[in-house]
mmCIF file of C-alpha atoms in Angstrom:
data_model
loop_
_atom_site.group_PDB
_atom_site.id
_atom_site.type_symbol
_atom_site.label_atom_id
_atom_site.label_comp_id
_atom_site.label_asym_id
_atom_site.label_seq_id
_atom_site.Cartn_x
_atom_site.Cartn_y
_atom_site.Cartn_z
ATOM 1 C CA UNK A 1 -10.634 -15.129 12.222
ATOM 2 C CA UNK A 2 -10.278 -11.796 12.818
ATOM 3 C CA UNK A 3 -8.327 -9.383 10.619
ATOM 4 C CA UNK A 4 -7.001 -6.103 11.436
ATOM 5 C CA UNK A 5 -6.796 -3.628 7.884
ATOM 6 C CA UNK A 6 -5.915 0.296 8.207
ATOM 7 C CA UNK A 7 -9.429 0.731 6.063
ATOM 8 C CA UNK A 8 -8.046 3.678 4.736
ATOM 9 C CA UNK A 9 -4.988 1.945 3.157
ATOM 10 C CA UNK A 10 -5.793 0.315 -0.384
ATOM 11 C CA UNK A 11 -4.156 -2.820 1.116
ATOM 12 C CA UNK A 12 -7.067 -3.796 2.990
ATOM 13 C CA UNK A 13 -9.401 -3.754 -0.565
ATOM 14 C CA UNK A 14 -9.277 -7.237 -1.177
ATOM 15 C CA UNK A 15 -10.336 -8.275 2.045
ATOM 16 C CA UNK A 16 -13.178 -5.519 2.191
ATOM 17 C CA UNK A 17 -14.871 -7.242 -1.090
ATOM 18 C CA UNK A 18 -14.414 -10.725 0.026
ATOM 19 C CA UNK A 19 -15.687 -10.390 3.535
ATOM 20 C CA UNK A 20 -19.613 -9.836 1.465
ATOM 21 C CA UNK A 21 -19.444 -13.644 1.637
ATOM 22 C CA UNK A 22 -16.745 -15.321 3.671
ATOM 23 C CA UNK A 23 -16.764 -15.342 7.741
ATOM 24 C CA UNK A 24 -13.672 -12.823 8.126
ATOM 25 C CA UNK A 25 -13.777 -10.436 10.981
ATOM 26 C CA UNK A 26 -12.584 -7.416 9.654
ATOM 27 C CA UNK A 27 -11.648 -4.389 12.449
ATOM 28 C CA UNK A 28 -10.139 -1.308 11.233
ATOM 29 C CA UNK A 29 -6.573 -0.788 12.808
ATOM 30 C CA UNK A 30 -6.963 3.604 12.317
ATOM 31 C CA UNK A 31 -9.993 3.313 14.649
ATOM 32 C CA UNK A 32 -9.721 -0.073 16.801
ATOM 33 C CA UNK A 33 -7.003 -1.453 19.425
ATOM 34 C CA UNK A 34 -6.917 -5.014 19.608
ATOM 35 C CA UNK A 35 -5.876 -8.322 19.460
ATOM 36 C CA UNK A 36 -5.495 -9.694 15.883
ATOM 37 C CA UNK A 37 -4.871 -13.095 14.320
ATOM 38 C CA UNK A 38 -3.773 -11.332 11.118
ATOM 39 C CA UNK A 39 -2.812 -7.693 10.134
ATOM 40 C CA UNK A 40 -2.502 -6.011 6.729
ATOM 41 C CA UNK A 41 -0.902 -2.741 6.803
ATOM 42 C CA UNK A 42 2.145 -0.632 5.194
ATOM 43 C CA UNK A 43 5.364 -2.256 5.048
ATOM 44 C CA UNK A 44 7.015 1.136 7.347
ATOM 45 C CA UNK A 45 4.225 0.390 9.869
ATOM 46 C CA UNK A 46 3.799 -3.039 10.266
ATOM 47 C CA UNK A 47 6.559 -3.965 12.617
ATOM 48 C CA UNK A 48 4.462 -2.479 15.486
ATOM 49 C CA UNK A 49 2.178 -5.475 15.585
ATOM 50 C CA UNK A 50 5.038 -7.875 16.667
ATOM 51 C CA UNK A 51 3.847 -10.616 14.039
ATOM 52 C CA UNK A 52 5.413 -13.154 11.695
ATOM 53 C CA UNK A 53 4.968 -11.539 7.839
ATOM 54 C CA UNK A 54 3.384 -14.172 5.671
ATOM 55 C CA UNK A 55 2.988 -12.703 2.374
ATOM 56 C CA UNK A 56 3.686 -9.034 0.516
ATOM 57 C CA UNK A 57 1.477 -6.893 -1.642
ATOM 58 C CA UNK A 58 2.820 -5.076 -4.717
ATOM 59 C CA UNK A 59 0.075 -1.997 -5.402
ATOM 60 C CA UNK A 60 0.000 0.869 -8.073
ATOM 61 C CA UNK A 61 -1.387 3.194 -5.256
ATOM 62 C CA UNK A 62 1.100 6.366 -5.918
ATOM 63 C CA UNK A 63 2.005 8.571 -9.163
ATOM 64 C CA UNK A 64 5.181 10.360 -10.221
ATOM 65 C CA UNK A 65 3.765 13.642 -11.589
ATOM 66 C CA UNK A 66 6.018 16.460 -13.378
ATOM 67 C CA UNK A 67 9.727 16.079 -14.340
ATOM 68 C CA UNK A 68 11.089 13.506 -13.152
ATOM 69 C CA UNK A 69 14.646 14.306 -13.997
ATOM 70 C CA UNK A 70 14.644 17.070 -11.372
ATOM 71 C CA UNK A 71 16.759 16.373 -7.279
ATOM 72 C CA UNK A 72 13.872 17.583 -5.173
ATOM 73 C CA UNK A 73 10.798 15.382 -4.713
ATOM 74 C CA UNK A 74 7.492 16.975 -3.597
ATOM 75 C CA UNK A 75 5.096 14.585 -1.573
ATOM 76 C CA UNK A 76 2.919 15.036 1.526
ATOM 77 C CA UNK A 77 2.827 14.700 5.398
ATOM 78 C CA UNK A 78 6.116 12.704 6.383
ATOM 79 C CA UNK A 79 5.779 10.020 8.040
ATOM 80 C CA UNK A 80 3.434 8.914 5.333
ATOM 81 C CA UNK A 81 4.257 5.809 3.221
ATOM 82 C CA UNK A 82 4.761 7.974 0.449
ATOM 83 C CA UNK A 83 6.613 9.994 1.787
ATOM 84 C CA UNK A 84 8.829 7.284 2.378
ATOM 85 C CA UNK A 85 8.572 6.166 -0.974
ATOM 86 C CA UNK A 86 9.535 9.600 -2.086
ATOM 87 C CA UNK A 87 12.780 9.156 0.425
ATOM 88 C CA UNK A 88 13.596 5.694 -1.386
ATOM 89 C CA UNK A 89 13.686 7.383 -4.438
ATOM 90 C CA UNK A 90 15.644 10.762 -3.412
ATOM 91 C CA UNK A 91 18.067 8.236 -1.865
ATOM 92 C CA UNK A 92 18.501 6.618 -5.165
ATOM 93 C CA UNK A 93 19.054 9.783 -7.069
ATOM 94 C CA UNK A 94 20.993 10.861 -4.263
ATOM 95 C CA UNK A 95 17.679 14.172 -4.359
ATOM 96 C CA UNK A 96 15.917 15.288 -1.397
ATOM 97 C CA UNK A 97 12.105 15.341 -0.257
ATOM 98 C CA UNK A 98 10.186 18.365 0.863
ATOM 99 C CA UNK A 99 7.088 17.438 2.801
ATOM 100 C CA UNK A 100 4.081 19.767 1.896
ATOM 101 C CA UNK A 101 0.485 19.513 1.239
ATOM 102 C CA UNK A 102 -1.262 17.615 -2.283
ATOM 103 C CA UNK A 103 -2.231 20.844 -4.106
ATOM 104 C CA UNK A 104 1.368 22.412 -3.386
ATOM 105 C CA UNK A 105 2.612 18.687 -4.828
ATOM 106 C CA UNK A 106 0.654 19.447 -8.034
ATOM 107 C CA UNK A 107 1.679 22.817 -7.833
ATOM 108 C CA UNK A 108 5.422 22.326 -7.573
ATOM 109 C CA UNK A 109 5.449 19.653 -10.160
ATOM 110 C CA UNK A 110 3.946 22.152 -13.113
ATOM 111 C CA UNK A 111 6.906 24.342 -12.147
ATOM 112 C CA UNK A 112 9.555 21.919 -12.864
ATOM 113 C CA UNK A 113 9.815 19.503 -10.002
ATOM 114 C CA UNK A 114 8.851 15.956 -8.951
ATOM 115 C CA UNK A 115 5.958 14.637 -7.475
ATOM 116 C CA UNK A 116 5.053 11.970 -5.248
ATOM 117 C CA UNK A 117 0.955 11.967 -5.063
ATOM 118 C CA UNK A 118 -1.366 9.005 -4.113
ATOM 119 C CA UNK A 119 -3.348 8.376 -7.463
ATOM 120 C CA UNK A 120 -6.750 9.866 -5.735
ATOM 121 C CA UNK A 121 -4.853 13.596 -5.909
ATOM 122 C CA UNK A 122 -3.222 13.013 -9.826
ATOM 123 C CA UNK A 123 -2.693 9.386 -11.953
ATOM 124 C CA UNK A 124 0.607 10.383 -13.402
ATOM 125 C CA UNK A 125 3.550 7.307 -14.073
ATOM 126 C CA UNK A 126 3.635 4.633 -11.543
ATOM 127 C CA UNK A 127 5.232 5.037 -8.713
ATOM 128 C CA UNK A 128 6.158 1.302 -8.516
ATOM 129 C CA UNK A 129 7.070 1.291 -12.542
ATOM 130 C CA UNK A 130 9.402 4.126 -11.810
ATOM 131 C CA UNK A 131 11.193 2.971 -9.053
ATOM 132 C CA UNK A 132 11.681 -0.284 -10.901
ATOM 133 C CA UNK A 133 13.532 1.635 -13.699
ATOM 134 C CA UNK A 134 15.807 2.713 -10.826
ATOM 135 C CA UNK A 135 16.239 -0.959 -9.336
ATOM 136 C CA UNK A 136 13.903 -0.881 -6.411
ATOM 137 C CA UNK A 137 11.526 -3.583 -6.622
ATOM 138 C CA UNK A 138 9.664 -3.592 -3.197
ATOM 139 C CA UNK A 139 6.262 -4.510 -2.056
ATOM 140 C CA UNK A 140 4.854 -1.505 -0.248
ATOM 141 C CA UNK A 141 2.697 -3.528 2.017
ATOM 142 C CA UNK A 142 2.381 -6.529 4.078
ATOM 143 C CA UNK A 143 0.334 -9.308 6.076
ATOM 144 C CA UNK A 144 1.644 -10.536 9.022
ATOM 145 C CA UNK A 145 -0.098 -13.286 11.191
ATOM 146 C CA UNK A 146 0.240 -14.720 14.688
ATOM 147 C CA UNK A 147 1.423 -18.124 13.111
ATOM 148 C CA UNK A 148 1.926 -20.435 9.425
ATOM 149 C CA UNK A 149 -1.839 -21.650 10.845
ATOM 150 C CA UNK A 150 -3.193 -18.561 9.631
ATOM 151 C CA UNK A 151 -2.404 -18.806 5.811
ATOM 152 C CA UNK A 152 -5.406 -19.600 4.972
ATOM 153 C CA UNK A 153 -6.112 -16.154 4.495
ATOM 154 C CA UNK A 154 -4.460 -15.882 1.760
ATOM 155 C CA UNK A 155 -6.458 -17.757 -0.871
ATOM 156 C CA UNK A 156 -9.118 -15.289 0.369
ATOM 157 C CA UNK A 157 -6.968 -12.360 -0.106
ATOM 158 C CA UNK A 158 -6.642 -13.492 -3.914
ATOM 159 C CA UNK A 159 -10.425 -14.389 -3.995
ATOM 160 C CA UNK A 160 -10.500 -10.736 -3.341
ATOM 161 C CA UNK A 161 -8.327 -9.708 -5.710
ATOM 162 C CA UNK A 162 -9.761 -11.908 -8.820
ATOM 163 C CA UNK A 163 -13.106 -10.202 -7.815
ATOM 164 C CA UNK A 164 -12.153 -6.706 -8.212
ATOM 165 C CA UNK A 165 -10.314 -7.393 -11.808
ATOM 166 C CA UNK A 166 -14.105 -9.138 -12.686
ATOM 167 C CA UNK A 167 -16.233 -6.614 -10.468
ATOM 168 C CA UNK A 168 -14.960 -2.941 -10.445
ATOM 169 C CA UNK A 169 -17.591 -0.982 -10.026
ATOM 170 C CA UNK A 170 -19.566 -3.094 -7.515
ATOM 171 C CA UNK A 171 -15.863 -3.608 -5.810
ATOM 172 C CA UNK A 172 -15.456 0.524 -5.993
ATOM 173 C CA UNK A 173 -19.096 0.858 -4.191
ATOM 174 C CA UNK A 174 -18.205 -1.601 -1.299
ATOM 175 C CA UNK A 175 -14.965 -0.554 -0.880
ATOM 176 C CA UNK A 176 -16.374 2.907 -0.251
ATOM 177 C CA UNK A 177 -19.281 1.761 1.940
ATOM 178 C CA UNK A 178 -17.208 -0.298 4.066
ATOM 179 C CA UNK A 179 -13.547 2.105 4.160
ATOM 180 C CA UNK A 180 -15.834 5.298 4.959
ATOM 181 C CA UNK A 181 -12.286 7.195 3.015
ATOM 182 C CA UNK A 182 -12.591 7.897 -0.669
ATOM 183 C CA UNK A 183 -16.140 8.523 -1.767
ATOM 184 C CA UNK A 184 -17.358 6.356 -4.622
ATOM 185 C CA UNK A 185 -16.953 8.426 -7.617
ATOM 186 C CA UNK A 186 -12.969 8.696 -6.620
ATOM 187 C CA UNK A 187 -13.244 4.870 -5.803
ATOM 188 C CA UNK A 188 -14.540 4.101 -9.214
ATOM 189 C CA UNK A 189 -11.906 6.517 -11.208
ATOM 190 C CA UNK A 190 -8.918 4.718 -9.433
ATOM 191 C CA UNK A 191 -9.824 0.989 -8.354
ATOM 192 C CA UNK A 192 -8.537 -0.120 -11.832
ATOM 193 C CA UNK A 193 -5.078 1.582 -10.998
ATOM 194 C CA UNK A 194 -4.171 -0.268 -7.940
ATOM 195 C CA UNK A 195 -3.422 -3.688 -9.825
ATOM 196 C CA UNK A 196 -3.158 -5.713 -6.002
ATOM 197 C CA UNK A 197 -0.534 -8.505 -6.307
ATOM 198 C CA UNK A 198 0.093 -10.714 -3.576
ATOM 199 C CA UNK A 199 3.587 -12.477 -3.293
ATOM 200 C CA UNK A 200 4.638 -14.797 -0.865
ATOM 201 C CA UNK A 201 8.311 -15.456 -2.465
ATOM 202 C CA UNK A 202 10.666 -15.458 0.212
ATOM 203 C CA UNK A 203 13.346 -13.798 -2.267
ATOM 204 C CA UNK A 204 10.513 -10.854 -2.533
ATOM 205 C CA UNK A 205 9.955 -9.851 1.218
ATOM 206 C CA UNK A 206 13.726 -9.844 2.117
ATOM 207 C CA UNK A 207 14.097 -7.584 -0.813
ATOM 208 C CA UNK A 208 11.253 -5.545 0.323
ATOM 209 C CA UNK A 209 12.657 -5.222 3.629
ATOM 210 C CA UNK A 210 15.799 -4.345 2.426
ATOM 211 C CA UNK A 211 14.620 -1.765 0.384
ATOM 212 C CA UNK A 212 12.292 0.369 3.281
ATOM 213 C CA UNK A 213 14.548 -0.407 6.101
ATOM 214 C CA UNK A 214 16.983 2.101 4.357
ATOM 215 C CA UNK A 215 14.622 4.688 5.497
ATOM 216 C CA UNK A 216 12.587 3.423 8.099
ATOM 217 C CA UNK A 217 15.015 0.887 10.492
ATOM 218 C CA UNK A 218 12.084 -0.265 12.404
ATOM 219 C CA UNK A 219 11.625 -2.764 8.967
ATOM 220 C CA UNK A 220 14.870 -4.372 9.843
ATOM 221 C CA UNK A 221 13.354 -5.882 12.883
ATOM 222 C CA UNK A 222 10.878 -7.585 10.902
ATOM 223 C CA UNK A 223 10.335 -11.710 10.437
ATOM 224 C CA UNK A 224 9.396 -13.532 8.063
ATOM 225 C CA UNK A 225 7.464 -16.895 8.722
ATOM 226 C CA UNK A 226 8.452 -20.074 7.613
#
């Protein structure tokens, strides 16, 4: 089977640890073009692969740093999923989003503002903790795949999973062997954070696309399978 995962993207951790000892073809979709059975990727970039979505992934992979009672959310490159996370939330609090760079993030935040960092820059409140105090309840990624036949990678997805909750430091060390992204000290300090939890409730992906299609329409487009 082969499995396309943007290696950078914490999404693609399960399947990283897992692959040490099932027969997964894992290609990395930052570097590789290709043809892909199934695809793991952002929920705002997904729709480019033309696939069914199968399942959802709820991650604690961004922090809310400094007040977060201020209109004008700090967060990097746009374009970037948090940066549209940071839009979700300036569109609940009817704020706006200033794109930047992380140390002017930090920077802003001690003076007064809000943040929007992944937790590699700054652990501060969960991102997905604070938007659920606001009523968004979204999972921030997804895996699509050519057909229902594919499933099956599912229950290897949550092998994954399980195995990082028993095995974080050996999970930290082959996440960062295999990704090539975050070096293995930053692995180790955050792998605990990211709390991976797959869903494959219906009620949750329509939700999920409700929720991101409000700032990125090409989520509207997307199926779900089955």
């Amino acid at each position: 089977m082969k499995i396309g995962a943007p290696f950078a993207g914490p999404v693609s951790f399960p399947l990283l640890v897992i692959s040490e000892y099932e027969d997964i073809g894992l290609h990395n979709t930052c570097s590789e073009d290709g043809s892909f059975d199934v695809v793991l990727d952002s929920i705002t970039n997904i729709a480019k692969y033309g696939m069914g979505i199968i399942a959802g992934v709820f991650i604690d992979m961004y922090s809310i740093i400094g007040n977060t009672d201020s209109k004008t959310i700090y967060t990097v490159r746009k374009g970037t999923l948090a940066d549209y996370n940071a839009r979700i939330i300036a569109r609940s609090i009817s704020g706006q989003v200033i794109n930047t760079d992380p140390d002017t993030v930090v920077k802003m935040a001690e003076e007064g503002h809000m943040g929007l960092v992944g937790n590699e820059v700054q652990v501060g409140i969960s991102y997905a903790e604070f938007a659920e105090r606001l009523g968004i309840y979204a999972a921030s990624c997804l895996i699509a795949a050519r057909d229902q036949s594919f499933r099956s990678v599912l229950d290897q997805y949550q092998k994954g999973i399980e195995f990082i909750a028993r095995n974080p430091e050996v999970s930290a060390e082959i996440i960062s062997r295999k990704s090539n992204y975050y070096d293995e000290k930053t692995m180790k300090r955050i792998i605990g954070i990211y709390r991976h939890r797959l869903t494959t409730l219906r009620s949750d992906l329509e939700r999920s696309i409700s929720v991101y299609s409000a700032v990125e329409p090409s989520v509207y487009r997307l199926k779900i399978l089955g």
